[in-house]
Each structure stands twice: as structure tokens, then as C-alpha cells.
Amino acid sequence: MFEKLVEIICNYVEVEPEHVLWESRFMEDLGFSSFDFMSMLGELEEELEVEIDQHQVADIRTVGEAVEYLEKLSA
């Protein structure tokens, strides 16, 4: 799941895959705007065939938190 998320992240912001870490913060470290983040969530829903709860993802700050949330949805 981590590798898939890194691949998608790199489609939205100009960052090399090796610079995306478990503890990387979307806004502060990776340079996501709110629009980028919401667009990425839409792509994740399609790619993973899951439904993301907008209220729950409001608390997600790091790549690791996103991976854990997505793994719960996919289980």
C-alpha cells in the first residue's frame, strides 16, 4: 500500500519517490495544497475501489496515517 500511495503522491507534487517517507506530512513536507489532497483522495477511491470518509481523512497528516487508513478500508 505504501508503494502505491507514493506512486500516486508523485503524480500530484514534484517530489522524488525516495523523498516520500512514512512520516512525511502532506502539506508541510510534500507541498500539497488542499485541492491536491482532495484530488488525490478521489484518485485513491477509484484505484483502490474504496469509499473515503471526508471527515475521517481531515485528521490525516502523514503518509503513514494515510496508509493505515487505506489498509483498514481495503481489509
Coordinates of N, CA, C and O in Angstrom, one line a residue:
M1 N 0.8 -1.2 0.0 CA 0.0 0.0 0.0 C 0.9 1.3 0.0 O 0.6 2.2 -0.7
F2 N 2.0 1.2 0.8 CA 2.9 2.4 0.8 C 3.4 2.7 -0.5 O 3.4 3.9 -1.0
E3 N 3.9 1.7 -1.3 CA 4.5 2.0 -2.6 C 3.4 2.6 -3.6 O 3.7 3.5 -4.3
K4 N 2.2 2.0 -3.5 CA 1.1 2.5 -4.4 C 0.8 4.0 -4.0 O 0.7 4.8 -4.9
L5 N 0.8 4.3 -2.8 CA 0.5 5.7 -2.3 C 1.6 6.6 -2.8 O 1.3 7.7 -3.3
V6 N 2.8 6.2 -2.6 CA 4.0 7.0 -3.1 C 3.9 7.3 -4.6 O 4.1 8.5 -5.0
E7 N 3.5 6.3 -5.3 CA 3.4 6.5 -6.8 C 2.3 7.5 -7.1 O 2.6 8.4 -7.9
I8 N 1.2 7.5 -6.4 CA 0.1 8.4 -6.7 C 0.5 9.8 -6.2 O 0.3 10.8 -6.8
I9 N 1.2 9.9 -5.0 CA 1.7 11.2 -4.5 C 2.5 11.9 -5.5 O 2.4 13.1 -5.7
C10 N 3.4 11.2 -6.1 CA 4.4 11.8 -7.1 C 3.7 12.3 -8.3 O 4.3 13.1 -9.1
N11 N 2.4 11.9 -8.6 CA 1.7 12.4 -9.7 C 1.1 13.8 -9.4 O 0.7 14.5 -10.3
Y12 N 1.0 14.1 -8.1 CA 0.4 15.4 -7.7 C 1.4 16.5 -7.3 O 1.1 17.6 -7.4
V13 N 2.5 16.1 -6.8 CA 3.5 17.1 -6.3 C 4.9 16.7 -6.9 O 5.1 15.5 -7.2
E14 N 5.7 17.7 -7.1 CA 7.1 17.4 -7.6 C 8.0 17.0 -6.5 O 8.7 17.8 -5.9
V15 N 8.0 15.7 -6.3 CA 8.9 15.1 -5.2 C 9.3 13.8 -5.7 O 8.6 13.1 -6.4
E16 N 10.6 13.4 -5.5 CA 11.1 12.1 -5.9 C 10.6 11.1 -4.9 O 10.4 11.3 -3.7
P17 N 10.3 9.9 -5.4 CA 9.7 8.8 -4.6 C 10.5 8.5 -3.3 O 10.0 8.3 -2.3
E18 N 11.9 8.6 -3.5 CA 12.7 8.3 -2.3 C 12.6 9.3 -1.2 O 13.1 9.1 -0.1
H19 N 12.0 10.5 -1.5 CA 11.9 11.5 -0.5 C 10.5 11.5 0.2 O 10.2 12.3 1.1
V20 N 9.7 10.5 -0.2 CA 8.4 10.3 0.4 C 8.6 9.3 1.5 O 8.8 8.1 1.2
L21 N 8.5 9.7 2.8 CA 8.7 8.8 3.9 C 7.4 8.6 4.6 O 6.4 9.3 4.5
W22 N 7.4 7.5 5.5 CA 6.3 7.2 6.3 C 5.8 8.4 7.1 O 4.6 8.6 7.2
E23 N 6.8 9.2 7.6 CA 6.4 10.3 8.5 C 6.2 11.6 7.7 O 6.0 12.7 8.3
S24 N 6.4 11.6 6.4 CA 6.2 12.8 5.6 C 4.8 13.4 5.8 O 3.8 12.7 5.7
R25 N 4.7 14.7 6.0 CA 3.4 15.4 6.1 C 3.0 15.9 4.8 O 3.9 16.4 4.1
F26 N 1.8 15.7 4.4 CA 1.3 16.1 3.1 C 1.5 17.5 2.8 O 2.1 17.9 1.8
M27 N 1.0 18.4 3.6 CA 1.1 19.8 3.4 C 2.5 20.4 3.6 O 3.1 21.0 2.7
E28 N 3.0 20.2 4.8 CA 4.3 20.8 5.2 C 5.5 20.3 4.5 O 6.4 21.0 4.1
D29 N 5.6 18.9 4.3 CA 6.8 18.3 3.8 C 6.7 18.1 2.3 O 7.7 18.2 1.6
L30 N 5.5 17.7 1.8 CA 5.4 17.3 0.4 C 4.8 18.4 -0.5 O 4.8 18.3 -1.7
G31 N 4.3 19.5 0.1 CA 3.8 20.7 -0.6 C 2.5 20.5 -1.2 O 2.1 21.2 -2.2
F32 N 1.6 19.7 -0.7 CA 0.3 19.5 -1.1 C -0.6 20.7 -0.8 O -0.4 21.3 0.3
S33 N -1.4 21.1 -1.7 CA -2.5 22.1 -1.4 C -3.7 21.3 -1.0 O -3.8 20.1 -1.2
S34 N -4.7 22.0 -0.4 CA -5.9 21.3 -0.1 C -6.6 20.7 -1.3 O -7.1 19.5 -1.3
F35 N -6.5 21.4 -2.4 CA -7.1 20.9 -3.7 C -6.4 19.6 -4.2 O -7.0 18.6 -4.6
D36 N -5.0 19.7 -4.1 CA -4.2 18.5 -4.5 C -4.6 17.3 -3.7 O -4.7 16.2 -4.2
F37 N -4.7 17.5 -2.4 CA -5.0 16.4 -1.4 C -6.4 15.8 -1.7 O -6.5 14.6 -1.8
M38 N -7.4 16.6 -1.9 CA -8.7 16.1 -2.2 C -8.8 15.4 -3.6 O -9.4 14.4 -3.8
S39 N -8.0 15.9 -4.6 CA -7.9 15.3 -5.9 C -7.3 13.9 -5.8 O -7.8 12.9 -6.4
M40 N -6.2 13.8 -5.0 CA -5.6 12.6 -4.7 C -6.5 11.6 -4.1 O -6.5 10.4 -4.5
L41 N -7.3 12.0 -3.1 CA -8.3 11.1 -2.5 C -9.2 10.5 -3.5 O -9.6 9.4 -3.4
G42 N -9.7 11.4 -4.4 CA -10.6 10.9 -5.5 C -10.0 9.8 -6.3 O -10.6 8.8 -6.6
E43 N -8.7 10.0 -6.7 CA -8.0 9.0 -7.4 C -7.8 7.7 -6.6 O -8.0 6.6 -7.2
L44 N -7.5 7.9 -5.3 CA -7.4 6.7 -4.5 C -8.6 5.9 -4.4 O -8.6 4.6 -4.4
E45 N -9.8 6.6 -4.3 CA -11.1 5.9 -4.3 C -11.2 5.0 -5.5 O -11.7 3.9 -5.4
E46 N -10.9 5.6 -6.7 CA -11.0 4.9 -7.9 C -10.1 3.7 -8.0 O -10.4 2.6 -8.4
E47 N -8.8 4.0 -7.7 CA -7.7 3.0 -7.9 C -8.0 1.8 -6.9 O -7.8 0.6 -7.3
L48 N -8.3 2.1 -5.7 CA -8.5 1.0 -4.7 C -9.9 0.5 -4.5 O -10.1 -0.4 -3.7
E49 N -10.8 1.1 -5.2 CA -12.2 0.8 -5.1 C -12.7 0.8 -3.7 O -13.3 -0.2 -3.2
V50 N -12.5 1.9 -3.0 CA -12.9 2.1 -1.7 C -13.7 3.5 -1.6 O -13.6 4.3 -2.5
E51 N -14.4 3.7 -0.5 CA -15.1 4.9 -0.3 C -14.4 5.6 0.9 O -14.4 5.1 2.0
I52 N -13.9 6.8 0.7 CA -13.1 7.5 1.7 C -14.1 8.5 2.4 O -14.8 9.3 1.7
D53 N -14.1 8.5 3.7 CA -14.9 9.4 4.5 C -14.2 10.7 4.7 O -13.1 10.7 5.3
Q54 N -14.8 11.8 4.1 CA -14.1 13.1 4.1 C -13.8 13.6 5.5 O -12.8 14.3 5.7
H55 N -14.7 13.2 6.5 CA -14.5 13.7 7.8 C -13.3 13.0 8.5 O -12.6 13.6 9.3
Q56 N -13.2 11.7 8.2 CA -12.1 10.9 8.8 C -10.7 11.4 8.2 O -9.7 11.4 9.0
V57 N -10.7 11.6 6.9 CA -9.4 12.0 6.4 C -8.9 13.4 6.7 O -7.8 13.8 6.6
A58 N -9.8 14.2 7.3 CA -9.5 15.5 7.7 C -8.4 15.5 8.8 O -7.6 16.4 9.0
D59 N -8.3 14.4 9.5 CA -7.3 14.2 10.6 C -6.0 13.6 10.1 O -5.1 13.5 10.9
I60 N -6.0 13.2 8.9 CA -4.7 12.5 8.4 C -3.7 13.6 8.0 O -4.0 14.5 7.2
R61 N -2.6 13.5 8.5 CA -1.5 14.5 8.3 C -0.3 13.9 7.6 O 0.4 14.6 6.8
T62 N 0.0 12.6 7.8 CA 1.2 12.0 7.3 C 0.9 10.8 6.3 O -0.2 10.3 6.3
V63 N 1.9 10.5 5.5 CA 1.8 9.4 4.6 C 1.4 8.1 5.4 O 0.6 7.3 5.0
G64 N 2.1 7.9 6.5 CA 1.9 6.7 7.3 C 0.4 6.6 7.8 O -0.2 5.5 7.7
E65 N -0.1 7.7 8.2 CA -1.5 7.7 8.7 C -2.4 7.4 7.5 O -3.4 6.7 7.7
A66 N -2.1 7.9 6.3 CA -2.9 7.6 5.1 C -2.9 6.1 4.8 O -3.9 5.5 4.5
V67 N -1.7 5.5 4.9 CA -1.5 4.1 4.6 C -2.3 3.3 5.5 O -3.1 2.4 5.1
E68 N -2.3 3.6 6.8 CA -3.0 2.8 7.8 C -4.5 2.9 7.6 O -5.3 2.0 7.7
Y69 N -5.0 4.1 7.3 CA -6.4 4.3 7.0 C -6.8 3.5 5.8 O -7.9 2.8 5.8
L70 N -6.1 3.6 4.7 CA -6.4 2.9 3.4 C -6.4 1.4 3.6 O -7.2 0.7 3.0
E71 N -5.4 0.9 4.4 CA -5.4 -0.5 4.7 C -6.6 -1.0 5.4 O -7.1 -2.1 5.1
K72 N -7.1 -0.2 6.3 CA -8.3 -0.6 7.1 C -9.5 -0.6 6.1 O -10.4 -1.5 6.2
L73 N -9.6 0.3 5.2 CA -10.7 0.4 4.2 C -10.6 -0.8 3.2 O -11.7 -1.3 2.8
S74 N -9.4 -1.2 2.9 CA -9.2 -2.3 1.9 C -9.4 -3.7 2.5 O -9.5 -4.7 1.8
A75 N -9.4 -3.8 3.8 CA -9.4 -5.1 4.5 C -10.8 -5.8 4.4 O -11.8 -5.2 4.2

